[in-house]
Amino acid sequence: MQFQWYPGHMTKARRQMQEDIKLIDLVIELVDARIPLSSRNPDIDELGRQKARLILMNKADLASEKQTAAWTEYFRKKGWFVVKLDARSRTGMKTITNVIAEACREKTERDRKRGIKNRPIRAMVVGIPNVGKSTFINTYAGKACAKTGNKPGVTKGKQWIKLNKSVELLDTPGILWPKFEDQQVGLFLALTGSIKDEILNIDELSLELIRILKENYKGVLAARYGVEEEQNPPKLLAQIAENRNCIKKGNEPDYSKAAALVIDEFRSGRLGNITLEFPHEES
Ligand code: G4P
């Protein structure tokens, strides 16, 4: 996936979101559990302020369990419901159905008092590109779910997926625009592979990753690459190049190859469960 985000895209996405959000009761927002703040756009809080909120901490299979628990607490304190997730697996999907019911309990109760029975909860999935929205919709809705098609009173062209008796999901996810004007956010998005367009060169990106690992995940680099972690990041990268046989013609170390290796091993989880962003820094 390659994407570039121009102001025009942003305006269009925002307008679409404003329209879609009118149709729903619940915003299901996916964030990347490895970078829970950098992978979201806080504008959704304003757009969805009248709605029930569910945060899915996706790609939790790649994140630190301890940090995912801390972030869950962080979001819960805002009054939102939170579930951690690997969108590729069906495990945990039943929990989500229960949490959706819980998140919308007030609305269901209000409906009941007004004599409205069995009106399904309507939800939409939102998130920045590549966070796992389509994967989640496919896994959650599955093939068995029928699309309900257009209904009178609903904006023409909207398709709803009937998940069960009580929940309907808008079939197209809402795309949130990432905030890469912030350098740190851009860095995190590049590291997690959300932006394939390089905003930094791969060498610099890997040095940042090495710095984060060295400071927060002691022993990970030593165990994986047999390096001495006391050195500074450029020296560590050089040692990784040497130990992993990343050599160019003329017997020169190939730093870019070593950089790509470290980033790839982080993204695929081979370096272990790693969260890059911590709640105490942000809250
Ligand atoms: P989007 O609709 O929000 O743009 O995201 P999409 O579902 O296309 O998912 C983006 C990538 O993230 C996909 O990989 C998908 O397999 C992966 N993914 C989604 N959820 C999870 C998760 O919970 N854990 C992990 N580890 N990966 C997840 P891809 O780059 O398209 O293909 P590939 O890397 O699987 O080859």
XYZ file of C-alpha atoms and ligand atoms in Angstrom:
319
model
C 0.000 0.000 0.000
C 1.223 3.445 -0.854
C -0.546 6.543 0.151
C 0.069 10.183 0.121
C -2.182 12.469 1.982
C -2.922 15.876 0.545
C -5.169 18.533 2.100
C -7.781 17.670 -0.548
C -7.922 14.046 0.610
C -8.290 15.209 4.164
C -11.188 17.540 3.437
C -12.961 14.801 1.473
C -12.411 12.188 4.181
C -13.636 14.577 6.849
C -16.777 15.488 4.910
C -17.541 11.805 4.277
C -17.029 11.040 7.946
C -19.387 13.853 8.980
C -22.108 12.420 6.744
C -21.616 8.788 7.757
C -21.447 9.514 11.438
C -24.991 10.931 11.375
C -26.268 7.456 10.517
C -24.771 5.570 13.406
C -24.957 5.026 17.166
C -21.490 3.623 17.771
C -18.027 4.496 16.465
C -15.730 1.456 16.363
C -12.263 2.953 16.103
C -9.248 0.813 15.293
C -5.868 1.931 16.570
C -2.499 0.213 16.186
C -1.668 -1.207 19.621
C 2.031 -0.483 19.008
C 1.357 3.250 18.576
C -2.092 3.877 20.045
C -1.998 7.680 19.854
C 0.033 8.191 16.709
C -2.289 5.852 14.811
C -5.383 7.868 15.584
C -6.718 11.254 14.712
C -8.230 13.103 17.681
C -10.601 14.958 15.310
C -12.793 11.851 15.554
C -13.455 12.751 19.187
C -15.170 15.957 18.092
C -16.950 14.299 15.155
C -18.156 11.383 17.280
C -18.853 13.210 20.519
C -22.551 12.269 20.657
C -21.849 8.613 19.929
C -20.925 5.576 21.950
C -17.252 4.731 21.501
C -15.382 1.470 21.182
C -11.621 1.387 20.696
C -10.140 -1.761 19.193
C -6.440 -2.036 19.991
C -5.553 -3.927 16.838
C -2.301 -5.739 16.018
C -2.066 -6.522 19.723
C -0.291 -9.716 18.640
C 2.720 -7.489 17.835
C 2.522 -5.170 20.851
C 3.807 -5.469 24.409
C 1.104 -7.024 26.554
C 2.005 -4.824 29.499
C 1.771 -1.631 27.444
C -1.487 -2.755 25.831
C -2.938 -3.140 29.322
C -1.690 0.342 30.241
C -3.183 1.864 27.096
C -6.465 0.042 27.700
C -6.623 1.746 31.062
C -5.773 5.099 29.448
C -8.691 4.854 26.984
C -11.101 3.464 29.586
C -10.481 6.540 31.721
C -11.975 8.569 28.880
C -15.176 6.588 29.302
C -14.655 4.497 26.181
C -14.944 0.758 25.781
C -11.732 -0.998 24.781
C -10.926 -4.440 23.389
C -7.502 -5.688 22.294
C -7.435 -7.600 19.089
C -5.733 -9.485 16.296
C -8.156 -8.701 13.479
C -6.928 -11.660 11.438
C -8.151 -14.145 13.995
C -11.729 -14.971 14.951
C -10.765 -15.230 18.607
C -12.205 -12.351 20.555
C -14.949 -11.515 18.068
C -17.657 -12.764 20.419
C -16.337 -10.473 23.142
C -16.746 -7.577 20.737
C -20.416 -8.352 20.178
C -20.961 -8.321 23.933
C -19.025 -5.095 24.367
C -21.005 -3.426 21.569
C -24.228 -4.286 23.393
C -22.759 -2.923 26.608
C -21.522 0.282 24.942
C -24.974 0.938 23.511
C -26.961 -0.080 26.557
C -28.093 3.491 27.303
C -29.438 3.936 23.809
C -31.218 0.583 23.844
C -32.741 1.514 27.179
C -33.882 4.914 25.851
C -35.473 3.211 22.834
C -37.261 0.749 25.085
C -38.743 3.526 27.212
C -40.012 5.230 24.068
C -41.643 2.000 22.982
C -39.107 1.254 20.252
C -38.218 -2.399 20.353
C -35.576 -4.322 18.451
C -34.107 -1.384 16.595
C -30.636 -2.581 15.687
C -27.555 -0.742 16.841
C -25.805 0.838 13.892
C -22.056 1.055 13.935
C -19.214 2.067 11.670
C -15.563 1.132 11.668
C -13.051 3.961 11.423
C -9.275 4.238 11.441
C -6.237 5.456 9.548
C -5.119 3.550 6.431
C -3.515 0.149 7.044
C -4.651 -0.147 10.654
C -6.670 -3.257 9.787
C -10.211 -1.981 9.105
C -10.970 -4.264 6.137
C -9.384 -7.253 7.838
C -11.553 -6.630 10.888
C -14.779 -6.210 8.910
C -14.057 -9.406 6.964
C -13.236 -11.448 10.039
C -16.012 -10.023 12.160
C -18.786 -9.984 9.613
C -17.636 -13.162 7.903
C -19.149 -14.429 4.709
C -22.326 -15.618 6.346
C -23.611 -12.122 6.961
C -26.037 -10.763 4.454
C -25.846 -7.207 3.330
C -29.114 -5.497 4.046
C -28.950 -3.184 1.042
C -30.531 0.207 0.871
C -33.380 0.946 3.152
C -35.892 3.729 3.028
C -34.723 6.651 5.075
C -31.076 5.766 4.764
C -28.810 7.765 2.474
C -28.833 6.202 -0.962
C -25.946 3.889 -1.651
C -25.184 2.937 1.928
C -24.832 -0.761 2.517
C -25.293 -2.273 5.929
C -24.000 -5.632 7.030
C -26.344 -7.356 9.424
C -24.076 -8.879 12.043
C -26.821 -10.351 14.166
C -30.311 -9.479 15.384
C -29.112 -6.401 17.176
C -26.143 -4.943 15.272
C -25.688 -3.555 11.772
C -22.355 -2.361 10.424
C -21.786 0.169 7.672
C -19.944 -1.903 5.070
C -17.405 0.767 4.097
C -15.010 1.794 6.823
C -14.362 5.436 7.545
C -10.856 6.549 6.719
C -9.222 8.858 9.220
C -6.383 11.050 8.041
C -3.142 10.497 9.915
C -1.458 13.478 11.492
C 1.980 13.205 10.041
C 2.751 16.892 10.355
C 4.076 15.889 13.773
C 7.518 14.426 13.173
C 7.299 11.880 15.962
C 3.945 10.652 14.648
C 5.386 10.390 11.134
C 8.303 8.396 12.467
C 6.058 5.931 14.305
C 3.779 5.531 11.295
C 6.792 4.843 9.078
C 8.257 2.338 11.537
C 5.037 0.355 11.822
C 4.711 0.287 8.036
C 1.662 2.528 7.830
C 3.468 4.773 5.391
C 5.389 2.987 2.706
C 6.416 6.328 1.270
C 9.541 7.003 3.197
C 9.329 10.188 5.132
C 12.752 9.503 6.551
C 15.430 7.426 4.952
C 15.606 3.823 6.075
C 18.954 4.289 7.867
C 17.615 7.110 10.036
C 14.427 5.173 10.677
C 16.369 2.143 11.895
C 18.555 4.294 14.166
C 15.406 5.627 15.856
C 14.105 2.087 16.276
C 17.438 0.940 17.698
C 17.385 3.879 20.137
C 13.857 2.978 21.330
C 14.753 -0.703 21.691
C 17.974 0.041 23.530
C 16.176 2.312 26.006
C 12.964 0.406 26.551
C 13.533 -3.217 25.623
C 16.896 -4.052 27.117
C 18.383 -7.291 25.886
C 16.292 -7.579 22.725
C 19.032 -6.369 20.353
C 21.704 -8.336 22.182
C 19.686 -11.547 22.012
C 18.728 -11.199 18.368
C 21.927 -9.822 16.851
C 24.646 -10.634 19.368
C 25.561 -6.951 19.839
C 26.738 -4.971 22.872
C 23.907 -2.601 23.703
C 26.025 -0.010 25.528
C 27.135 1.472 22.197
C 25.362 4.334 20.443
C 22.784 3.501 17.739
C 25.090 4.063 14.702
C 27.691 1.746 16.207
C 25.010 -0.793 17.025
C 23.794 -0.697 13.428
C 27.365 -1.217 12.223
C 27.728 -4.218 14.501
C 24.418 -5.649 13.308
C 25.656 -5.254 9.704
C 28.811 -7.110 10.603
C 27.154 -9.906 12.576
C 24.468 -10.429 9.948
C 26.877 -10.389 7.031
C 25.437 -7.263 5.463
C 28.431 -6.469 3.271
C 28.681 -4.461 0.057
C 31.148 -4.921 -2.799
C 34.605 -3.997 -1.614
C 33.948 -5.568 1.773
C 32.227 -2.408 3.084
C 29.432 -2.767 5.656
C 26.008 -2.360 4.039
C 24.224 -0.184 6.601
C 21.048 0.165 4.559
C 20.679 -3.596 4.289
C 21.145 -3.967 8.043
C 18.687 -1.087 8.644
C 16.053 -2.739 6.443
C 16.626 -6.037 8.245
C 16.020 -4.557 11.709
C 12.896 -2.708 10.571
C 11.527 -5.776 8.829
C 12.145 -7.966 11.859
C 10.392 -5.433 14.077
C 7.361 -5.178 11.760
C 6.961 -8.922 11.463
C 7.206 -9.469 15.220
C 10.485 -11.380 15.040
C 12.014 -8.952 17.552
C 9.209 -9.829 19.948
C 6.189 -7.911 21.209
C 7.098 -4.272 21.036
C 5.093 -1.112 21.674
C 6.776 2.115 20.577
C 4.613 4.669 22.336
C 3.888 4.759 26.057
C 0.869 6.232 27.806
C 2.735 8.100 30.547
C 4.487 10.302 27.977
C 1.244 11.457 26.457
C -1.366 11.564 29.142
P -7.078 -1.043 6.301
O -8.339 -1.643 5.752
O -7.285 -0.330 7.584
O -6.337 -0.190 5.317
O -6.069 -2.237 6.672
P -6.075 -3.769 6.179
O -7.241 -4.499 6.740
O -5.871 -3.797 4.714
O -4.776 -4.313 6.944
C -3.488 -3.809 6.667
C -2.444 -4.884 6.929
O -2.410 -5.173 8.334
C -2.710 -6.205 6.250
O -1.486 -6.729 5.888
C -3.318 -7.082 7.337
O -3.088 -8.465 7.141
C -2.547 -6.580 8.535
N -3.302 -6.762 9.797
C -4.565 -6.385 10.061
N -4.892 -6.669 11.334
C -3.801 -7.235 11.902
C -3.516 -7.728 13.233
O -4.320 -7.668 14.162
N -2.262 -8.217 13.416
C -1.321 -8.254 12.437
N -0.130 -8.748 12.738
N -1.560 -7.797 11.184
C -2.778 -7.292 10.923
P -0.889 -6.514 4.435
O 0.315 -5.665 4.552
O -1.947 -6.068 3.476
O -0.487 -7.887 4.012
P 0.466 -8.824 4.777
O 1.444 -7.949 5.531
O -0.431 -9.613 5.672
O 1.072 -9.563 3.680
